[in-house]
């Protein structure tokens, strides 16, 4: 990081001494994101940006350990007026963030900035369904930076050893569970299937279960919890089936990735953001591939869009202008190419998948395109009203873990999930 900043400072001085700058003086922006591992693409994006904009210095604060931790930290920093200039907010808590910061003048409505760029620029870079991920009540508070959907990772060697057909890998829940059960019988500490719904850092995978059965978390007015319906019943029963029939262990996301990459797990359901890491960890130890997340209800089912949106939190006008330049770059085709290649996330910029940027990469690496094929069924990552999302998930986690362990029946677990969520929403 020191090298990154020194390069930027030197470039800025040179630019000011020769050609001048659109800004009166060097502007330093403090930026923060979640997940320490994401430095691998955030820092190169900053380096590339500062080469083009030597009058702007990007300084990263220490990354947040998770989206949940980051959101709560930002809310606390707002009270002491110690906010970064840019924060990559998870989609599901953007509504909470806007509700808390707008009244204090601590978050910038980006609609005027986008209009100033012109309709042609917007249409050339962002699809309408992508832009909605950064909207709250129809206003554009952020620009989507990372986007992901859940996908399935298959260990082809274990599946073949268990008698599975590599030419007909299952894409439905019954098929996945049946195959996972076969793999789990191989012994030698091999697990069949892992879907860490209760051990994830947020409710993204739990929402995926409800969504795939055509359900919703709450009604459109966000006044009533609705996943106590048939979709919710099927979701908790599926969690129970996976645990009972495949012997699924309770592992965190990181533990599951390690298990899979070590060749000890047949099927892993996780994020497309892990495609690059998985490739690096697996290497040539065994053959693997990705597949789409099962959708039980083909008419109404879908998957939640994970990821984050770049929001501007500075009150200083010069910093706002500089921050907008950085946001445009990070969510533009060049910034998105760096972000995608450093992760496996889907690009949020329309130009990035084209031949000038990642077209050739996707043609050579089809496993990276699995999530992109799910855009037609991608839904918004739901955020609860008020500021209770984090607390709601912590309570839901414990209940789902109890179902997986077999301590609670699916029916009783769903009743508790609904009643607990309703009580917290009303607080």
mmCIF file of C-alpha atoms in Angstrom, residues 32-42 62-71 88:
data_model
loop_
_atom_site.group_PDB
_atom_site.id
_atom_site.type_symbol
_atom_site.label_atom_id
_atom_site.label_comp_id
_atom_site.label_asym_id
_atom_site.label_seq_id
_atom_site.Cartn_x
_atom_site.Cartn_y
_atom_site.Cartn_z
ATOM 1 C CA UNK A 32 -13.101 1.106 2.394
ATOM 2 C CA UNK A 33 -14.396 -2.287 1.288
ATOM 3 C CA UNK A 34 -15.246 -5.588 2.945
ATOM 4 C CA UNK A 35 -13.201 -8.810 2.804
ATOM 5 C CA UNK A 36 -9.413 -8.644 3.128
ATOM 6 C CA UNK A 37 -8.971 -10.993 0.188
ATOM 7 C CA UNK A 38 -10.538 -8.402 -2.093
ATOM 8 C CA UNK A 39 -7.376 -6.306 -1.878
ATOM 9 C CA UNK A 40 -6.170 -8.360 -4.821
ATOM 10 C CA UNK A 41 -8.409 -6.387 -7.175
ATOM 11 C CA UNK A 42 -9.165 -3.176 -5.256
ATOM 12 C CA UNK A 62 -8.320 -1.427 6.597
ATOM 13 C CA UNK A 63 -10.893 -3.726 4.968
ATOM 14 C CA UNK A 64 -13.943 -4.799 6.945
ATOM 15 C CA UNK A 65 -13.973 -8.489 7.852
ATOM 16 C CA UNK A 66 -17.465 -8.965 6.366
ATOM 17 C CA UNK A 67 -20.389 -7.069 4.873
ATOM 18 C CA UNK A 68 -22.221 -7.260 8.188
ATOM 19 C CA UNK A 69 -19.260 -5.935 10.155
ATOM 20 C CA UNK A 70 -18.684 -3.216 7.594
ATOM 21 C CA UNK A 71 -22.270 -2.002 7.604
ATOM 22 C CA UNK A 88 -18.707 -0.463 -1.036
#
